[in-house]
CSV table of C-alpha atoms in Angstrom, one decimal:
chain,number,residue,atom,x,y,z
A,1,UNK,CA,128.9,80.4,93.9
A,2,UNK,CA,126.0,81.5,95.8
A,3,UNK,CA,128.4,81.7,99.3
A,4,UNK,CA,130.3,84.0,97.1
A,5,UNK,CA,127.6,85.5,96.2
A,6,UNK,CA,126.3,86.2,99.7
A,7,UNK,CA,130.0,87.4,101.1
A,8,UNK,CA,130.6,89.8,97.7
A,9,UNK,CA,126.7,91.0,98.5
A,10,UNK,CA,127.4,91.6,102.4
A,11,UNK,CA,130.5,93.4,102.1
A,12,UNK,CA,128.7,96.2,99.3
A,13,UNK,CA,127.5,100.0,101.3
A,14,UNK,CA,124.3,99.3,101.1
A,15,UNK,CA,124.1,96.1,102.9
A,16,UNK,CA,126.4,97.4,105.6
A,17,UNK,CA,123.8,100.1,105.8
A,18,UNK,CA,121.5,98.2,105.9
A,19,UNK,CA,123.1,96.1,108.8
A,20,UNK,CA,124.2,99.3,110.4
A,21,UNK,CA,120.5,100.4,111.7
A,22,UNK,CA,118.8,98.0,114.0
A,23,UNK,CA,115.2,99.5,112.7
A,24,UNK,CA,115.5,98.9,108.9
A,25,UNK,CA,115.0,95.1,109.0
A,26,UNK,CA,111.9,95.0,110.9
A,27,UNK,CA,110.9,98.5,108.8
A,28,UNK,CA,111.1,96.4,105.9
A,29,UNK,CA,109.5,93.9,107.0
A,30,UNK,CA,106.1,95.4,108.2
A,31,UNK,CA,106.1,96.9,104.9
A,32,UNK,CA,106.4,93.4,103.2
A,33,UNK,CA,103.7,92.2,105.5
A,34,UNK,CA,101.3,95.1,104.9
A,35,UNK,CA,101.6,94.3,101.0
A,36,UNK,CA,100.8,90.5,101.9
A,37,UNK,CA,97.9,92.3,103.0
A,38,UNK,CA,96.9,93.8,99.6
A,39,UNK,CA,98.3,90.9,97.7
A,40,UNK,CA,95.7,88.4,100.0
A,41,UNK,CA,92.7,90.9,100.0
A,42,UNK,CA,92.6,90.8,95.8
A,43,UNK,CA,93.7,87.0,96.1
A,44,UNK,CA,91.0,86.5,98.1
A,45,UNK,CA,88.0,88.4,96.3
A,46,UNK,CA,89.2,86.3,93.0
A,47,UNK,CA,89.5,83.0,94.1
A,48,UNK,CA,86.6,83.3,96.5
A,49,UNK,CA,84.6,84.8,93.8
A,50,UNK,CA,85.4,82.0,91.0
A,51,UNK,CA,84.6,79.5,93.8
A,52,UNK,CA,81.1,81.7,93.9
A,53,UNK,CA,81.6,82.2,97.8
A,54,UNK,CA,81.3,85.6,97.5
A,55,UNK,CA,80.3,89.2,95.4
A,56,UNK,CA,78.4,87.4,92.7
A,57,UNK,CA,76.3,90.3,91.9
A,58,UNK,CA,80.0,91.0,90.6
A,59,UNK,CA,81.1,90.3,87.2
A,60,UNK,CA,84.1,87.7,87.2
A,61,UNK,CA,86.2,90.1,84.3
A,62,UNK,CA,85.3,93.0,86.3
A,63,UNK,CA,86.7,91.6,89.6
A,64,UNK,CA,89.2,90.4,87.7
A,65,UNK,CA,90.2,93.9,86.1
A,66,UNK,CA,90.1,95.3,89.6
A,67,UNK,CA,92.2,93.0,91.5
A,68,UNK,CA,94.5,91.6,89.2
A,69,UNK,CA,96.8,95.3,88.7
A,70,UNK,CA,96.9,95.1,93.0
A,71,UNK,CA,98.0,91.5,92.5
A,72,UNK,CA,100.8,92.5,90.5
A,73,UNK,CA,101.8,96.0,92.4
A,74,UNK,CA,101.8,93.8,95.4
A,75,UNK,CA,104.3,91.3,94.1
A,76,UNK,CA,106.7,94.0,92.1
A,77,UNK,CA,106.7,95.5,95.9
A,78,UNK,CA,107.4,92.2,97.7
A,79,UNK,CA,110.2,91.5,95.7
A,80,UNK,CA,111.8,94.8,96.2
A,81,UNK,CA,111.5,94.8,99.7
A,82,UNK,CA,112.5,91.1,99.8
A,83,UNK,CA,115.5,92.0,98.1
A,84,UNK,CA,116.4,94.6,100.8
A,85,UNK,CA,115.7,91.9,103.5
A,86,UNK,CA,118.2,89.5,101.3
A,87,UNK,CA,120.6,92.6,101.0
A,88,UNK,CA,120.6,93.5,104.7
A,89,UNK,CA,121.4,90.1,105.8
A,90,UNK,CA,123.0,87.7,102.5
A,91,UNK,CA,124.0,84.8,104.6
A,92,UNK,CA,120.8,83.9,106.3
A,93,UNK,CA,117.3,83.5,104.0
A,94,UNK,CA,119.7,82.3,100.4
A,95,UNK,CA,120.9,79.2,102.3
A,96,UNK,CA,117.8,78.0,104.3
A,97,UNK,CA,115.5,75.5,102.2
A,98,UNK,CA,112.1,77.3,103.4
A,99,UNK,CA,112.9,80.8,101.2
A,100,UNK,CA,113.7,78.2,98.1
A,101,UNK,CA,110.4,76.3,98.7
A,102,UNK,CA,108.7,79.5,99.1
A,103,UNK,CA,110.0,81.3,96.0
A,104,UNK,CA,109.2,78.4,93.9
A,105,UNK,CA,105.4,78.2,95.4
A,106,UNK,CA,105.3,82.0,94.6
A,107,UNK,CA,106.5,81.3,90.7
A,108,UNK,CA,103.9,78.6,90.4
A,109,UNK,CA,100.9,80.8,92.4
A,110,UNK,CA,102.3,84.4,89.9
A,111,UNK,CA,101.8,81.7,86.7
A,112,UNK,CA,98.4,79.9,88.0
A,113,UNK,CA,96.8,83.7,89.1
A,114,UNK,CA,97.8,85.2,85.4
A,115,UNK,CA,96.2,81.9,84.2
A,116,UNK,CA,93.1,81.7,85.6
A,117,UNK,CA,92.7,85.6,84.5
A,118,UNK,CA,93.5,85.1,81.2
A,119,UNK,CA,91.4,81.8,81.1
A,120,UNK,CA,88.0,83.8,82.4
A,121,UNK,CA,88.5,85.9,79.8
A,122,UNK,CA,88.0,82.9,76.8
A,123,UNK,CA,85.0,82.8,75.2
A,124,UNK,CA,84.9,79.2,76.4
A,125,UNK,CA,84.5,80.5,80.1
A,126,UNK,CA,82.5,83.9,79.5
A,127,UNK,CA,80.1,80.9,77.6
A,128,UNK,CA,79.3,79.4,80.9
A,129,UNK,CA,80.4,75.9,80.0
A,130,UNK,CA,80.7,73.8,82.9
A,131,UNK,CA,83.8,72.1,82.2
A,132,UNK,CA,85.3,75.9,82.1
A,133,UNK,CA,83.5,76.7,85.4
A,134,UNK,CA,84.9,73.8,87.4
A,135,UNK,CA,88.1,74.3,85.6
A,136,UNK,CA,88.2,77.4,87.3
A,137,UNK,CA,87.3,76.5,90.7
A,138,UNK,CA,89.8,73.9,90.8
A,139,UNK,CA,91.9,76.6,90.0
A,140,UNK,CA,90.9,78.9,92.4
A,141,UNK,CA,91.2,76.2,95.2
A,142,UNK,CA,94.5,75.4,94.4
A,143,UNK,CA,95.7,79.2,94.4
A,144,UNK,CA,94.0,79.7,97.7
A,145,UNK,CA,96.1,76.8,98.7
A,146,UNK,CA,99.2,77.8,97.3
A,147,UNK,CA,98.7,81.7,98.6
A,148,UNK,CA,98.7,80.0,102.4
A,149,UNK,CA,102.0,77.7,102.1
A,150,UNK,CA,103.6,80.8,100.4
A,151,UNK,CA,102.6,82.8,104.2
A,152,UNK,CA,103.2,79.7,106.0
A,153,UNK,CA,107.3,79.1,104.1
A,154,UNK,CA,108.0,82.7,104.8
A,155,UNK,CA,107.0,82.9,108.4
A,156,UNK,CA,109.2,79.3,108.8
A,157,UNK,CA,112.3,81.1,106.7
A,158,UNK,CA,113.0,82.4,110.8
A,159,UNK,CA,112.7,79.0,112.1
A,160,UNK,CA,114.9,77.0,109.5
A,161,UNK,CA,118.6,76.6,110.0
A,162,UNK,CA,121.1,77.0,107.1
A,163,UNK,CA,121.9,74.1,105.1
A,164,UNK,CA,125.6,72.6,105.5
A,165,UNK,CA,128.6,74.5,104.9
A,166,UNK,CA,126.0,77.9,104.5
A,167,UNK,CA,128.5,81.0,105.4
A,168,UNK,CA,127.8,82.2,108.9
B,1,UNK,CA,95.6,89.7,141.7
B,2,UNK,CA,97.9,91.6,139.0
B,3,UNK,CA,98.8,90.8,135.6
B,4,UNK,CA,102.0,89.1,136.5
B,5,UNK,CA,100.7,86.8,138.9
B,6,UNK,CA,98.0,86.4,136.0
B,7,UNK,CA,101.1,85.5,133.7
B,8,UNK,CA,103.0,83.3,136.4
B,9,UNK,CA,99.4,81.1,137.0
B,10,UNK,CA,99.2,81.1,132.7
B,11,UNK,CA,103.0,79.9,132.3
B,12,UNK,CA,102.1,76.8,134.4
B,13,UNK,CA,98.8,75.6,132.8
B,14,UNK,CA,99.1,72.8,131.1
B,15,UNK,CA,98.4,74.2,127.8
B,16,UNK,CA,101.1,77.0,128.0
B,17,UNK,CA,103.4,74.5,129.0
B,18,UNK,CA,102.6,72.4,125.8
B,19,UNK,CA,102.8,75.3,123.3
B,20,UNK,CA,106.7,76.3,124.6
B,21,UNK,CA,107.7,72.7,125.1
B,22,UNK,CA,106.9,72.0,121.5
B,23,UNK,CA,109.5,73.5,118.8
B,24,UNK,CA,106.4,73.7,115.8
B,25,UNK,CA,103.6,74.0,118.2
B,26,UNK,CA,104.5,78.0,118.4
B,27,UNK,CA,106.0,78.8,115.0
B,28,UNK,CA,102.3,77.0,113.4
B,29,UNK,CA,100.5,79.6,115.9
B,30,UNK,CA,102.4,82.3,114.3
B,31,UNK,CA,101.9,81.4,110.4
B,32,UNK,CA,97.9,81.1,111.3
B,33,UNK,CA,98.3,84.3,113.0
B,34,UNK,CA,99.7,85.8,110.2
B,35,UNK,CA,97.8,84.4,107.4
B,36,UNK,CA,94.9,85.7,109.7
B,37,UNK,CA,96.3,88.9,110.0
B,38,UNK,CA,96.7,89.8,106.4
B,39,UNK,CA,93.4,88.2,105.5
B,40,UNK,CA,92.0,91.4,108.4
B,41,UNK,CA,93.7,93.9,107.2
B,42,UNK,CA,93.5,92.6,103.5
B,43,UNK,CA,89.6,93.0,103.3
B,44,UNK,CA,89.4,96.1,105.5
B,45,UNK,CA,91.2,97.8,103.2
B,46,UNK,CA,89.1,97.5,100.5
B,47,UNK,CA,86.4,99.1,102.4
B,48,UNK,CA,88.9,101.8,103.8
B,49,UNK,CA,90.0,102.7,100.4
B,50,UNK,CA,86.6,102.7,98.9
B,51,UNK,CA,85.5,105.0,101.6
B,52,UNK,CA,88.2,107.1,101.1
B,53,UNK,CA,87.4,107.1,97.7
B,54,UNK,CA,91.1,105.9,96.5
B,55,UNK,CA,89.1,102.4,95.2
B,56,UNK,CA,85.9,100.7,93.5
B,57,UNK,CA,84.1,104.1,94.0
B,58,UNK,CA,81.6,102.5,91.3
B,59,UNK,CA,80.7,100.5,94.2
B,60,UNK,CA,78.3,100.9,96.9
B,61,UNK,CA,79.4,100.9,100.3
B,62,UNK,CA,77.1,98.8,101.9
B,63,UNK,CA,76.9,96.3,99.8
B,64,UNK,CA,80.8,96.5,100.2
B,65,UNK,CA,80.3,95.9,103.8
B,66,UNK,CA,77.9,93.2,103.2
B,67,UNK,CA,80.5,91.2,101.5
B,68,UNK,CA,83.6,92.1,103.3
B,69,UNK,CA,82.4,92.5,107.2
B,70,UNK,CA,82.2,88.8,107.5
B,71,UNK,CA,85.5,87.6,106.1
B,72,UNK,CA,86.7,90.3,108.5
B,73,UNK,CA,85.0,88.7,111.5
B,74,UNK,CA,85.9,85.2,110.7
B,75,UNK,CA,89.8,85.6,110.1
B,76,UNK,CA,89.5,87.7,113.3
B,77,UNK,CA,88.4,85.3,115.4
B,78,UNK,CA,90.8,83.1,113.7
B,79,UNK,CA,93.9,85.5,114.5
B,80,UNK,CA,92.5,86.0,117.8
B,81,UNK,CA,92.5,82.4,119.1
B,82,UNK,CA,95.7,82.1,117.1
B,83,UNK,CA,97.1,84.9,118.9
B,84,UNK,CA,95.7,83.7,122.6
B,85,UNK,CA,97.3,80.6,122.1
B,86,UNK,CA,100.6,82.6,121.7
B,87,UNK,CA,100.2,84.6,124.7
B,88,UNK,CA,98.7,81.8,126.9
B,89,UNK,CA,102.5,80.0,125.9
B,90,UNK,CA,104.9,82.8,126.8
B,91,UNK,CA,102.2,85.6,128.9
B,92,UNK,CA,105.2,87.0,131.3
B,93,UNK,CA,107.1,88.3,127.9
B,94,UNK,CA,104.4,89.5,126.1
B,95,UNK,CA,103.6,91.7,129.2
B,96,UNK,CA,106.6,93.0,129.6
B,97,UNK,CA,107.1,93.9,125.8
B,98,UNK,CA,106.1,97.4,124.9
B,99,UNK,CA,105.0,96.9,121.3
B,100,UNK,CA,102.5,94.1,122.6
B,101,UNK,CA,101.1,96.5,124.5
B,102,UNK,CA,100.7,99.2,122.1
B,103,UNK,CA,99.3,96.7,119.8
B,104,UNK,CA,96.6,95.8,122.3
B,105,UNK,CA,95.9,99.3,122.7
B,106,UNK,CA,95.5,100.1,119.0
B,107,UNK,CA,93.5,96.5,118.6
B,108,UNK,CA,91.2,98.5,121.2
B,109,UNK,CA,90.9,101.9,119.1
B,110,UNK,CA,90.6,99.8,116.1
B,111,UNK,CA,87.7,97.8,117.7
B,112,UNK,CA,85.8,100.9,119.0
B,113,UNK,CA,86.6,102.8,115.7
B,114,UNK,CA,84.6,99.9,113.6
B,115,UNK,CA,81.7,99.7,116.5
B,116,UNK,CA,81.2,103.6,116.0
B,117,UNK,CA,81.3,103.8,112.7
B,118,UNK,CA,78.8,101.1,112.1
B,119,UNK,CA,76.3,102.8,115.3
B,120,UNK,CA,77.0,106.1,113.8
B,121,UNK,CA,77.4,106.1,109.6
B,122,UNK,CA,75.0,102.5,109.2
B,123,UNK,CA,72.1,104.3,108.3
B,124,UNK,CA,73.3,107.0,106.2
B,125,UNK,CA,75.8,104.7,103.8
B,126,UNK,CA,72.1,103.5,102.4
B,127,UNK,CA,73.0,106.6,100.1
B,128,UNK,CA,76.2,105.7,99.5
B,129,UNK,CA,76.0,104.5,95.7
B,130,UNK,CA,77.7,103.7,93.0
B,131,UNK,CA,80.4,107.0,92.1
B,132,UNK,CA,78.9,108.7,95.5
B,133,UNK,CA,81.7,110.1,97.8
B,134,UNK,CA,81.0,108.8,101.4
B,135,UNK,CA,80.2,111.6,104.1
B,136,UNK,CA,83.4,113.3,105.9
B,137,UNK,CA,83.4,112.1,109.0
B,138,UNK,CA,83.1,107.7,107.4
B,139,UNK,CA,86.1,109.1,105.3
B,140,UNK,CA,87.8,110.3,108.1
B,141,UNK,CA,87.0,106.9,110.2
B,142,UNK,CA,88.0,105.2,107.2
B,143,UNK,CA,91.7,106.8,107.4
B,144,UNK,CA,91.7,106.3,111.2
B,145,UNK,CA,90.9,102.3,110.4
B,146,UNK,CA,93.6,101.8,108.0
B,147,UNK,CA,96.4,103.8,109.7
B,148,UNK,CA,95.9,101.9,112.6
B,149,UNK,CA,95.9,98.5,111.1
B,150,UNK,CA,99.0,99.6,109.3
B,151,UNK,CA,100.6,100.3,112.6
B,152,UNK,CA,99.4,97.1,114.3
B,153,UNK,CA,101.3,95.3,111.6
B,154,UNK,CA,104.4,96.9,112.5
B,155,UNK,CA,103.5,96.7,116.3
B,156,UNK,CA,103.4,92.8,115.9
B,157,UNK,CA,106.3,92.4,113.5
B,158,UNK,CA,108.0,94.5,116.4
B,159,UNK,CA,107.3,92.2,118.8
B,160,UNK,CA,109.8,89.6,117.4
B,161,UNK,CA,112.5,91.8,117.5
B,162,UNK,CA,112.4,92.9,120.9
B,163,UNK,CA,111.9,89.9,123.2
């Protein structure tokens, strides 16, 4: 289904577009890359700031309200200009086992960043209780962690070769 | 000695030769180069945008600086090594590619751009508080920073596509 998928996808205008101009791919792809940028820069404040490591003169729900909107901009934007990447060329990321690995490590990161927001907003963690603290350090750790295999699966995507009987 | 007997001399050291003889060696380089990369351009942009007065302008700029120089520094050094190591393993195709070289060349600008704006503008963003607008000419180097670290970006995804 997904090979027919990919063929229906590659034969529509704007894929053959797409295809058509040499520049567009790697146009799209410094674009996705400069909103990694944004997306890591807010990721980075939060997690680093739960973890304490830096701006604590900084209020965690103010960080937090600053951020989190970039966080999602960035992501709404990643996906678009994913999609154009997965447009332009159907039969390569769809069947390689990296882009599936990454897009479920992106899920889980989206669903663990919204978390930990809403979870510093609780009473229980603007009460300073320490099982709330180290709750959120852990998480912030393991976003930080996830946020680097999500770069590391999408710069492999390139290096993977499509799984058997993948159109060519 | 020119740069392509420089590249030739590189190519057979035994650490260029282990980098392209390996088939994850390079493509590991290249995700810490990346992650590096983003991590750069990631925190200067928060100070860029807060300079320019797009962001946090309820923020002070140095103390903005204070916290965000630092991670710049350290994933730069990061990107940089990782991005030696890259060069040191293919050097004759990097040379001859015209995007690395324009990268190199804005990597300069960009370089000289942050050492004058912190020689120049370090004393007088003391007064740049909370809800003050930061002088013209730091908004202007601001704009220059973040322009060019755009097009670095593209420069280096360039690179891929060209070699």
């Amino acid at each position: 289904m997904l090979t027919a998928f990919a063929i229906w996808l590659r034969a529509t205008p704007l894929s053959i577009a797409i295809a058509s101009h040499d520049w567009v791919i790697p146009a799209v792809q410094s674009l996705h890359i400069i909103m990694i940028a944004a997306l890591i820069g807010s990721i980075l404040v939060i997690n680093l700031r739960l973890l304490g490591l830096m701006e604590r003169s900084q209020a965690v729900s103010a960080l937090m309200g600053h951020y989190l909107p970039v966080v999602a901009v960035s992501i709404l934007v990643l996906a678009l200009t994913g999609a154009v990447l997965i447009i332009g060329e159907p039969t390569r990321a769809l069947f390689r086992i990296t882009f599936w690995i990454k897009m479920a490590l992106v899920l889980a990161a989206v669903i663990l960043t919204w978390g930990l927001g809403r979870f510093s907003r609780t009473g229980l963690a603007l009460s300073g209780d320490a099982g709330a603290a180290l709750t959120l350090k852990g998480g912030a750790v393991l976003a930080l962690l996830l946020w680097t295999a999500i770069i590391f699966a999408g710069r492999w995507i390139g290096y993977t070769e499509g799984w058997p009987g993948a159109p060519q | 000695m020119d740069l392509n007997d420089l590249a030739e001399r590189l190519k057979a050291t035994p650490l260029s030769l282990a980098i392209s003889g390996s088939d994850t060696l390079f493509p590991l380089l290249e995700c810490v180069h990346v992650l590096a990369v983003v991590t750069v351009v990631g925190a200067i942009a928060i100070v860029d945008l807060r300079l320019l007065g797009l962001r946090a302008r309820g923020r002070h700029v140095q103390e903005l600086l204070h916290q965000f120089v630092p991670v710049t520094l350290g994933a730069f050094a990061v990107g940089f090594v990782a991005g030696a190591l890259m060069f040191i393993a293919k050097p004759d195709t990097y040379l001859a590619n015209a995007f690395f070289l324009v990268k190199m060349l804005l990597l300069a600008l960009a370089g000289a751009n942050a050492i004058a704006f912190h020689l120049l503008f370090g004393r007088a963003l003391a007064g740049v508080g909370p809800g003050v607008a930061a002088p013209l000419p730091a908004r202007l180097s601001g704009l220059f920073s973040l322009s060019v670290w755009i097009a670095i970006i593209a420069c280096g995804r360039w690179i891929g596509f060209t070699t």
